[in-house]
XYZ file of C-alpha atoms in Angstrom:
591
model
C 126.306 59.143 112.129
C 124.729 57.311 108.957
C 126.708 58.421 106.131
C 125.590 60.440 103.138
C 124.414 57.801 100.199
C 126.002 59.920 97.365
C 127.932 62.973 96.167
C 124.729 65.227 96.609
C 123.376 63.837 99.962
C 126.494 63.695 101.557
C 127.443 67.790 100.235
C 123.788 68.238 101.869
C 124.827 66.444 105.334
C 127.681 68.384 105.589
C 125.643 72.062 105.483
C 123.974 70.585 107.457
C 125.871 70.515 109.883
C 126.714 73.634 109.847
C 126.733 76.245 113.121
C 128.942 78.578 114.784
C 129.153 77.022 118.299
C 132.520 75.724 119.068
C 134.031 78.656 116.603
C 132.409 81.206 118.764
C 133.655 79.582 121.581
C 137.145 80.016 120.351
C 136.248 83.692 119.421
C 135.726 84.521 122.989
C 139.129 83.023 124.255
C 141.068 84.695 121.526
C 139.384 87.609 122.355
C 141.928 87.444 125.528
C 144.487 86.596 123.891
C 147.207 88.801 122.080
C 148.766 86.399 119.707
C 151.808 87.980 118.996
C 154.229 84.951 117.642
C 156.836 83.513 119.245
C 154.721 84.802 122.880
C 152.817 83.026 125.238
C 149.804 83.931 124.071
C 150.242 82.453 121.113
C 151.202 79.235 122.345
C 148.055 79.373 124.661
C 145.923 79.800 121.325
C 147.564 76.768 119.364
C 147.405 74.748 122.462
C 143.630 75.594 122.664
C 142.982 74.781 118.950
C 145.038 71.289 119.743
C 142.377 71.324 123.079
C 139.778 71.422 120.899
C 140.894 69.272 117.554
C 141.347 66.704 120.611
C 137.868 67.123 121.968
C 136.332 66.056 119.014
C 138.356 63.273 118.223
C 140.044 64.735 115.313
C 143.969 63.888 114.344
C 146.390 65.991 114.283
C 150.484 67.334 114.317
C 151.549 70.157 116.052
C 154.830 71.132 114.516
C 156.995 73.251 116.672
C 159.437 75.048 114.177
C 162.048 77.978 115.187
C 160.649 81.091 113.140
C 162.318 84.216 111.888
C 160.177 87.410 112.953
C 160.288 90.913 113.870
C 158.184 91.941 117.071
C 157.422 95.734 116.807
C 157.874 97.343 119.738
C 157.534 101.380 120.430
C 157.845 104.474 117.812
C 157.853 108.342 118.161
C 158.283 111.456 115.895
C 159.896 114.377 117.620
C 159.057 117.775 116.179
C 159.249 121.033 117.719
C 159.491 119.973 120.859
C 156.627 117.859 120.897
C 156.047 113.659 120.800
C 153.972 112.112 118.032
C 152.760 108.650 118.628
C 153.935 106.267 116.085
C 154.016 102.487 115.272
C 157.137 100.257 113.622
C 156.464 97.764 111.248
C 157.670 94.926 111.412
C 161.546 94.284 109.403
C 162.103 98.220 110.116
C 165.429 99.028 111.344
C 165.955 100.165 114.599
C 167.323 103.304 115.301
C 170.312 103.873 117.554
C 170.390 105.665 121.011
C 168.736 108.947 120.824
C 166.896 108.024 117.846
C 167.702 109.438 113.966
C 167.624 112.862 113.516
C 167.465 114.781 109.889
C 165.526 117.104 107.570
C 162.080 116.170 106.790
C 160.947 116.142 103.355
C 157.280 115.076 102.222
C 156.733 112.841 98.943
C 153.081 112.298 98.054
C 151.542 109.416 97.314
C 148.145 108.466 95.614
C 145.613 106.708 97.970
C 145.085 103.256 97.328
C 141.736 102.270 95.987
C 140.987 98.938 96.633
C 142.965 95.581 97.501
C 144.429 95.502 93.993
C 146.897 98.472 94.714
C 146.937 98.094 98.481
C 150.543 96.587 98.084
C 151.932 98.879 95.069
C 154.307 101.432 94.716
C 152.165 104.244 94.326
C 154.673 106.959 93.416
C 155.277 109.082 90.097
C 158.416 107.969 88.052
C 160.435 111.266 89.741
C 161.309 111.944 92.906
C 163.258 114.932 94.966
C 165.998 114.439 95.773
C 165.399 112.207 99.285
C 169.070 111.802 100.477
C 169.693 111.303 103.860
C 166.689 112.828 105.116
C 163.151 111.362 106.293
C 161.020 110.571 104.177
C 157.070 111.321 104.692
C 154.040 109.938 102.799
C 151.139 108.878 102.454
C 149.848 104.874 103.341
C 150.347 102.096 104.539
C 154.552 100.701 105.106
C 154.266 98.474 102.445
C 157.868 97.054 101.067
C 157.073 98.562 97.516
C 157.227 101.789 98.900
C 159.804 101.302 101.570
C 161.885 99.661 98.955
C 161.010 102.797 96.432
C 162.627 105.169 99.348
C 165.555 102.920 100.312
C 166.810 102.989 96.670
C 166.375 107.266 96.201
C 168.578 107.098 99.565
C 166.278 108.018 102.346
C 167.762 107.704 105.698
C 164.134 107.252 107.578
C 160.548 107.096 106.762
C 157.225 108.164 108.194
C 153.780 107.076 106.643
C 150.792 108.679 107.108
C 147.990 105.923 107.540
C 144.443 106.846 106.290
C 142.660 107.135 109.671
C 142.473 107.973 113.068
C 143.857 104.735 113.984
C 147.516 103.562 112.884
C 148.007 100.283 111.662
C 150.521 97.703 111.860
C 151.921 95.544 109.278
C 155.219 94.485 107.908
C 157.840 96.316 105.514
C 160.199 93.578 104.639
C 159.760 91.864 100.849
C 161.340 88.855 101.588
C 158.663 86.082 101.272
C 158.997 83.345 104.644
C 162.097 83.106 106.647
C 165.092 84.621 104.906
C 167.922 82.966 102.838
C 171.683 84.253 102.704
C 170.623 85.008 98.946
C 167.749 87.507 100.487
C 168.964 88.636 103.573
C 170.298 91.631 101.290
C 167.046 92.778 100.399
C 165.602 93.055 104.636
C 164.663 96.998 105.100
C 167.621 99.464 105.728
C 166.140 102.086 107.061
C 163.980 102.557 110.466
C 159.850 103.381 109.364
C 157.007 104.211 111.336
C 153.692 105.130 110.664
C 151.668 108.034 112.242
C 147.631 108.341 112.163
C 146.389 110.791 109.325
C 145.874 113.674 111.891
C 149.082 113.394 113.311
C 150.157 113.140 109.565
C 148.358 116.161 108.546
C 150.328 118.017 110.780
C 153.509 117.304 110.401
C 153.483 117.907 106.854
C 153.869 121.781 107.739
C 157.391 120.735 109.105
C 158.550 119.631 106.160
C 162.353 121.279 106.094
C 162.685 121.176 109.629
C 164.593 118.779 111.402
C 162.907 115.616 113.071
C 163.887 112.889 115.420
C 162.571 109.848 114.646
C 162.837 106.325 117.465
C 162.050 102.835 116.223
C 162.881 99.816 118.504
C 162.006 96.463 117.175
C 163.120 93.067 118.330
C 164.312 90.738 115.668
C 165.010 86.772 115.806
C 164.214 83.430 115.964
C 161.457 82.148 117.846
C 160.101 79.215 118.580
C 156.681 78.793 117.375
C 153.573 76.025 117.461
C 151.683 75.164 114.148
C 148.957 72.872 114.417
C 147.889 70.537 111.276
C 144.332 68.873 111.653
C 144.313 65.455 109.007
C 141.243 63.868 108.119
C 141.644 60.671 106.594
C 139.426 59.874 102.950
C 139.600 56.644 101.039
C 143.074 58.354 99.227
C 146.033 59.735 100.171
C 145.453 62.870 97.923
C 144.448 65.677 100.075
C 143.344 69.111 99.876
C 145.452 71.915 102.129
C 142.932 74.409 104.110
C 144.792 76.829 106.210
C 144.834 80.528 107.355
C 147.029 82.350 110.297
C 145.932 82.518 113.896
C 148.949 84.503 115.311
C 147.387 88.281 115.345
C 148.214 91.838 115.844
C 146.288 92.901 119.539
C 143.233 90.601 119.499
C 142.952 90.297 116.202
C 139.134 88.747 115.851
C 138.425 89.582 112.604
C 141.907 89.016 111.288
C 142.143 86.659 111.545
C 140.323 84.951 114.724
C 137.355 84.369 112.490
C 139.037 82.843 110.464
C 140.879 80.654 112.814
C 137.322 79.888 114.359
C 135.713 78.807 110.876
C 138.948 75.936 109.959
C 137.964 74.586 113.729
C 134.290 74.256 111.986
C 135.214 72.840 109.011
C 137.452 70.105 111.057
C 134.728 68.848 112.951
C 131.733 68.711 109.819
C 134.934 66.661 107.559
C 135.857 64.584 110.629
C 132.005 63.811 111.450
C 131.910 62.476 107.781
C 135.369 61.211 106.725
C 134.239 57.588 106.143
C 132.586 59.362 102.824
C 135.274 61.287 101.181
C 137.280 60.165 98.444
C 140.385 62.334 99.355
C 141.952 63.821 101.905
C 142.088 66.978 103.908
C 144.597 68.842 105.829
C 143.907 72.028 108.078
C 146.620 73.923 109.142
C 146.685 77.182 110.975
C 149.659 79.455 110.584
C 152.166 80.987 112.935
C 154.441 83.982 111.857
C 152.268 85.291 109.362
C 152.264 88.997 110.425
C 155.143 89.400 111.959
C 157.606 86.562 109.565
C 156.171 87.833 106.151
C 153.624 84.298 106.241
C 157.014 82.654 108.055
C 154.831 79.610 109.420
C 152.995 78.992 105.904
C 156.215 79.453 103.902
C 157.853 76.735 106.438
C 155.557 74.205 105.723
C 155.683 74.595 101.811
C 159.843 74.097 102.451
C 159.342 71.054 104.447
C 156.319 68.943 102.478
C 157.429 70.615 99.206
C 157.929 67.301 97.417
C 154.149 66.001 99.401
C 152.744 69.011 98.354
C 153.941 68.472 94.728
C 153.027 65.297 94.888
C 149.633 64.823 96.511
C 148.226 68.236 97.341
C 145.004 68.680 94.757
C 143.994 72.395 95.816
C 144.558 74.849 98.527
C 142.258 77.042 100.236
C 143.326 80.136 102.058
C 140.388 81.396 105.138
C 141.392 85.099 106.353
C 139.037 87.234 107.638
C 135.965 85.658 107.221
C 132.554 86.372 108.690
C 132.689 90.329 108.929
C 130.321 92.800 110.785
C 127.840 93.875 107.851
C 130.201 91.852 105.300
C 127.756 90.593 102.981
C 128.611 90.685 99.381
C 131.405 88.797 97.351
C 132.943 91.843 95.200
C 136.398 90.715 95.335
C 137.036 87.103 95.777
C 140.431 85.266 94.825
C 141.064 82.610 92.724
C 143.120 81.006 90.592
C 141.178 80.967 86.659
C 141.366 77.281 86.862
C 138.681 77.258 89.604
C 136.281 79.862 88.593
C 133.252 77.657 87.698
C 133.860 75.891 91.210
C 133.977 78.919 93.442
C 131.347 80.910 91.604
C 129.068 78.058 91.631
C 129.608 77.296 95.597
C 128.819 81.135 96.363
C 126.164 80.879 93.845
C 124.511 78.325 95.470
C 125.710 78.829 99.282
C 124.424 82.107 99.447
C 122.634 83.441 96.136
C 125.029 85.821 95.552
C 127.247 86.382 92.241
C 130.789 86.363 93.082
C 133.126 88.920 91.488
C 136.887 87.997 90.802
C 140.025 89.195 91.583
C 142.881 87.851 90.140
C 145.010 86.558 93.570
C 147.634 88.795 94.649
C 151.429 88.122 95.940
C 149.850 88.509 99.514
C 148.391 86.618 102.380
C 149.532 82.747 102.519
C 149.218 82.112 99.078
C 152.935 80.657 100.099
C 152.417 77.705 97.315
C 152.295 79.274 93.693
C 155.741 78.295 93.092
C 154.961 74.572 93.757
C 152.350 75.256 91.437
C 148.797 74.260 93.996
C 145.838 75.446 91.971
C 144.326 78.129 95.217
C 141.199 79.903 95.906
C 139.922 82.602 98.058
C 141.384 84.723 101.086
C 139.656 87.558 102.057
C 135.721 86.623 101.244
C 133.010 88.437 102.088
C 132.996 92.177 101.828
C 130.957 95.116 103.512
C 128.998 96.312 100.457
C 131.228 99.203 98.987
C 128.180 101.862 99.187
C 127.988 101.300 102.443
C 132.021 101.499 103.447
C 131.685 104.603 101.384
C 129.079 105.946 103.816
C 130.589 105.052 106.793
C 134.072 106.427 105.493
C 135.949 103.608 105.421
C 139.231 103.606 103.174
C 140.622 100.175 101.615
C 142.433 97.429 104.005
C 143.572 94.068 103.442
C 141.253 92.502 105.953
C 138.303 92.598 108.389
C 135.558 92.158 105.943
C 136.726 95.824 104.816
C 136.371 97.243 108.188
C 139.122 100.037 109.569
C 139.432 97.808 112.611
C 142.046 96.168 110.686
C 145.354 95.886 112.588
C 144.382 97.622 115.067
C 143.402 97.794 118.522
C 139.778 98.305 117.668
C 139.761 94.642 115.577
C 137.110 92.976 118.899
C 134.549 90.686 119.268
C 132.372 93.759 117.802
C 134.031 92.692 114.459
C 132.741 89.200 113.920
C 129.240 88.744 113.400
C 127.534 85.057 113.545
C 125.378 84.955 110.800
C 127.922 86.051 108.620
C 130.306 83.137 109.881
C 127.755 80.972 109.201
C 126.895 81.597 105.614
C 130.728 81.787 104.771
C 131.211 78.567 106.234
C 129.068 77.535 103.918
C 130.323 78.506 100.941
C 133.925 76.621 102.166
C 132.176 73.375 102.762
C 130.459 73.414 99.461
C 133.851 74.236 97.909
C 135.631 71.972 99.609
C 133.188 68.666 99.047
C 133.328 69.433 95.602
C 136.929 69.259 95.346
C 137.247 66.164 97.580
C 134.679 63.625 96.316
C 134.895 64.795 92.611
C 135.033 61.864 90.055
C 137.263 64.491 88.387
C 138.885 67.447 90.093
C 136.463 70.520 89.023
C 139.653 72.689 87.677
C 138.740 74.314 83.823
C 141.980 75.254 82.487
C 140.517 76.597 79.559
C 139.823 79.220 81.653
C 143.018 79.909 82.408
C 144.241 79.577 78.839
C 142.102 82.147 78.111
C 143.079 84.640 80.810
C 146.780 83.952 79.618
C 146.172 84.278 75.874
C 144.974 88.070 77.036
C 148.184 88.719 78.935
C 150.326 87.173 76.351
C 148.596 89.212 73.813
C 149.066 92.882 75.860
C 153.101 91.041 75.810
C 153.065 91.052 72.392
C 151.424 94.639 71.872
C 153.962 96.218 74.215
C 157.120 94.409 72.485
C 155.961 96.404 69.424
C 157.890 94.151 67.236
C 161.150 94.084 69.305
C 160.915 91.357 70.821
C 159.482 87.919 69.000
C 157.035 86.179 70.825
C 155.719 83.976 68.717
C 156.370 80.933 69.516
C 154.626 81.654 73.181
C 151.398 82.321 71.337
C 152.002 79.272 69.371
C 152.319 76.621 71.753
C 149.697 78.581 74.223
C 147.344 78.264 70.813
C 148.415 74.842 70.715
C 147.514 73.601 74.501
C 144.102 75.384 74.086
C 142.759 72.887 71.181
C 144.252 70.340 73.421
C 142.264 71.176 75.814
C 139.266 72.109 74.408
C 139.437 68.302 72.567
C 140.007 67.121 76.512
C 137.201 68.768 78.100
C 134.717 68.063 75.297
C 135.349 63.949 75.571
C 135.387 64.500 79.666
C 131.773 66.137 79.265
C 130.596 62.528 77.934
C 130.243 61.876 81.433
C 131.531 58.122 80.457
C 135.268 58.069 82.064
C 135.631 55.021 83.371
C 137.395 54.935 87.232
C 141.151 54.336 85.464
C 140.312 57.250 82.836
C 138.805 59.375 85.124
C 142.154 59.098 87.305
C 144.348 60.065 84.340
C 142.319 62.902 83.974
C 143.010 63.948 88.023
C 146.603 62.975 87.553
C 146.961 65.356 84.589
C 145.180 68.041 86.356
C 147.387 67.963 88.857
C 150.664 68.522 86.405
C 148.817 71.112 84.617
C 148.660 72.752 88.147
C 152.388 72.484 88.547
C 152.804 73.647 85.005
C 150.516 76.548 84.895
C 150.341 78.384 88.257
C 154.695 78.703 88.437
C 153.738 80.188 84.669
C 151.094 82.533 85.390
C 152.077 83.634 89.068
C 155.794 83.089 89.651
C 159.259 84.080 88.183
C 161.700 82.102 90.519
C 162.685 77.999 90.798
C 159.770 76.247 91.989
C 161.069 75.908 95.739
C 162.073 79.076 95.641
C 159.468 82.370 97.121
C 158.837 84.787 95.163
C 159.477 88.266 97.117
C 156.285 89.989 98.773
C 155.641 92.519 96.130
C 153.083 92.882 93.321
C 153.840 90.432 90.338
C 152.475 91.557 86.940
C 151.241 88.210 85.058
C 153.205 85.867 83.792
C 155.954 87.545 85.618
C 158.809 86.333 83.418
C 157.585 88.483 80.556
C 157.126 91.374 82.798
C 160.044 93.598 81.514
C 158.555 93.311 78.267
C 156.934 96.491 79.143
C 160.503 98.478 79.728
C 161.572 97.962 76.146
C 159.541 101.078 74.493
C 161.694 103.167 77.196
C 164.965 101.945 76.568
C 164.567 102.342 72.748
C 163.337 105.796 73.172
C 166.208 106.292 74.889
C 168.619 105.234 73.082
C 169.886 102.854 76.074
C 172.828 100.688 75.570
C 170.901 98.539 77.935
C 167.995 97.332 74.915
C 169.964 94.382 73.631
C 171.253 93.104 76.918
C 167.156 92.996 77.872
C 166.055 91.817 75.035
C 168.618 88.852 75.369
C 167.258 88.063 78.733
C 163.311 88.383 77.597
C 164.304 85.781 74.793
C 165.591 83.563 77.403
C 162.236 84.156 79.606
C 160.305 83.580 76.367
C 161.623 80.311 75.687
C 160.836 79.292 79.023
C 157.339 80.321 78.964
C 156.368 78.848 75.454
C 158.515 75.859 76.867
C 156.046 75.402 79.181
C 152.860 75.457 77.590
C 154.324 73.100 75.435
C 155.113 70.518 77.770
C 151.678 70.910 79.264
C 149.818 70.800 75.796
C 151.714 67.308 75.568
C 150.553 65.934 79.031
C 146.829 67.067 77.881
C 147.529 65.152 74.386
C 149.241 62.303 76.163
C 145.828 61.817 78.020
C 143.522 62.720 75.701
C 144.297 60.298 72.714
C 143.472 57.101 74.519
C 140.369 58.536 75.955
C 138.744 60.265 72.495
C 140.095 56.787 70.331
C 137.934 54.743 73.403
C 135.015 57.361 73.220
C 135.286 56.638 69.443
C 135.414 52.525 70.011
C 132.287 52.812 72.073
């Protein structure tokens, strides 16, 4: 193939190139295959995608690591006599012979309303008194709210899933395999989860006595993770990865997306003489059934590369829905706003609308500090779930197929696959054969001025915070002296690589800032994380005073502490942008 002349032709080639073929292809043998990890159906699926990586001549690893999971296995809710069908989640604790019998008491919940409160405790700030007895509710058995009934003492739990359909997930909050410092926080208690008319009636046995049975299997497993590499002029590469293991069939989550990083291997590969950087596709074991155990492994064992060399990471789940045709709530990281607005923009003709990314899916890199974009992408247009009756999930192009048996071929739909492939290969070109990486981190300056100034608001004087405003005030006139020599357009190729090189440390600085609270090889637990989550407590210091709590100064010591780190940070990355900028505005100046 002749190869693209320039930055514009060769983004052009690539769409180009576009089509669904060999991805459909893998949709139909998925389609037989229940890729439960650890099974051999799994292994038959990475072996396929190595099958096929092979076909077209593209390199790559297949890493064969021993994963921690829990396989789900068989549930039931005895009640007057009578068996309710009911599924474990993953991490729930078995029950012993003859199940766990006690008095049934029901706790409402409030409904989620869209992926930003899929994951959250949805409680009020009392509840009854829980002890010993099971628990029932409303949602999904998310560890927020497994956690929430641990701590009030609940001795079992039951939720009540939206639909006709129950769905499985995963209840633990520990983030990847677990360490001897987190094995303390797997589940305690054995949980299930019940379909909403199953749900509906139990609720009139609250008071009564209930036996509830949970068998799980829990272990290490050995699992396959395959790692496509396609070779640009530099050793800098971007990291484009999603999970293929799968709950039943799993097409639309996440065999679609599975289907679409085979595409995007074989457009690169066809045209990796042209590309200035690298690019590494990786599909994930362990994800549904580990807590994102096979994305979480690889960030422990190429932390340093990753640190190093990785300029971007994209995350592909559950792209290419039936009817899933709008972009109403797309992640990404501030930093690349203009870039993925612009490739949606001018993929498809849509306008994109943000969501800030969650502490979900494989976004298993904050900590490291990768500057990532997108997940989920494309949506069914809300009017139109709203017609069909369709309540929030956390995949399937919105569709209530998700986790469930129902998620089959039905759910993928081609032209849909297409036009989201799209929209990744525009994103991705533009990242890898950039003259400079197209991050604007005044954007997310400005998105952490706003949380930094609702900090300061809810301190209400108690707690200083100052200097964090100071030194975030300072790295914004850095940058905004920075980006206004870079729009010149007159870098030269040694400037233009200080400017990448910087970029990259202000993506180690900034996304451990914004997204994370522990050590930067450390994983954050799976539950929601308010921004800038070392100042989050900041918002429990109102309470304590009105209270009277002994407990104010010993918090306010701590959020001083946090504080310090956080301005410490900005500072160090308003240097780096100073450090770079001066020779560059004194040889703008010269010329």
């Amino acid at each position: 193939m002749t190869l693209a002349a320039g930055p514009e032709a060769l983004e052009a080639d690539l769409l180009g190139a576009v089509s669904f073929d060999a991805g459909w292809t893998l949709l139909e043998r998925f389609s037989t295959l229940v890729r439960e990890s650890g099974s051999a159906d799994e292994h038959a699926a990475a072996e396929y995608i190595a099958a096929e990586l092979s076909r077209m001549g593209v390199p790559f690893e297949m890493h064969e690591p021993d994963l921690y999971l829990s396989l789900p296995r068989e549930s039931s809710v005895e009640w007057r006599g009578g068996t309710i069908r009911a599924k474990p989640p993953s991490f729930a604790v078995p029950t012993p012979d003859g199940g766990l019998e006690a008095e049934l008491v029901y706790v409402p919940a409030a409904a989620a309303t869209g992926q930003r409160d899929l994951f959250a405790k949805r409680l009020g700030d009392d509840l009854p008194d829980i002890a010993g007895k099971i628990v029932l509710s409303e949602g999904y058995a998310m560890p927020g709210m497994v956690s929430a009934f641990e701590e009030a003492g609940a001795a079992g739990q039951i939720f009540i899933n939206p639909g006709k359909n129950i769905h499985w997930g995963i209840c633990t909050p520990i983030w990847g395999t677990p360490t001897t410092r987190s094995l303390s926080s797997k589940p305690s208690t054995p949980v299930a989860a019940v379909n909403n008319p199953d749900g509906e009636r139990l609720k009139a046995g609250v008071g009564e006595r209930v036996r509830l049975e949970v068998r799980t299997e829990e272990g290490w497993l050995p699992c396959k993770l395959p790692v496509a590499h396609i070779a640009g002029a530099s050793d800098e590469f971007m990291l484009v990865h999603g999970h293929y293991d799968s709950w039943d069939v799993g097409i639309g989550d996440n065999a679609v997306g599975d289907a679409t990083l085979l595409e995007l291997a074989r457009i690169f590969h066809e045209q990796a003489g042209g590309l200035k950087r690298s690019l590494r596709i990786a599909w994930w074991p362990a994800h549904s059934t580990g807590r994102y155990g096979g994305s979480t492994w690889y960030a422990d064992t190429h932390a340093l590369e990753l640190r190093k060399r990785c300029v971007g990471a994209i995350n592909i789940d559950s792209p290419g829905c039936w009817h899933a045709t709008e972009y109403d709530d797309v992640m990404w990281m501030a930093e690349a706003g203009p870039l993925c607005a612009r490739a949606i923009a001018d993929t498809t003709g849509k306008t994109a609308k943000r969501l800030r990314p969650l502490r979900a899916g494989d976004y298993s890199f904050n900590q490291i500090g990768l500057t990532s974009f997108y997940m989920l992408l494309s949506n069914i247009p809300a009017d139109e779930r709203e017609a069909l009756g369709f309540y929030p999930t956390g995949g399937c192009g919105g569709n209530i197929a998700w986790h469930t048996e129902d998620d089959v071929m039905d759910v993928a739909e081609r032209a849909n696959l297409e036009r989201d492939l799209s929209v990744y290969v525009a994103s991705i070109v533009r990242v890898l054969n950039a003259r400079v990486l197209p991050y604007d981190f005044r954007e997310t300056v400005a998105e952490l001025v706003g949380f930094v100034d609702g900090y300061v608001e809810a301190a209400e004087g108690r707690l200083d915070l100052s200097a964090v405003r100071s030194e975030l005030d300072g790295l914004a006139d850095a940058l905004g002296t920075l980006y206004s020599v870079i729009a010149r357009g007159d870098l030269d190729g040694a400037e233009a690589d200080a400017v990448n090189e910087l970029f990259l440390e202000l993506s180690r600085i900034l996304v451990p800032v914004g997204y994370a609270e522990g050590g930067r090889f450390e994983h954050d637990p799976a539950l929601p994380r308010t921004p800038i989550p070392r100042l989050a407590r900041v918002g429990e210091l109102a309470g304590l005073a009105e209270a009277g709590s002994e407990l104010l100064p010993f918090l306010l010591n701590e959020l001083r502490r946090d504080a310090n780190h956080v301005a410490n940070a900005f500072f160090e990355a308003a240097r780096a942008v100073r450090r770079v900028e001066a020779p560059l505005t004194a040889s703008a100046s010269a010329g």
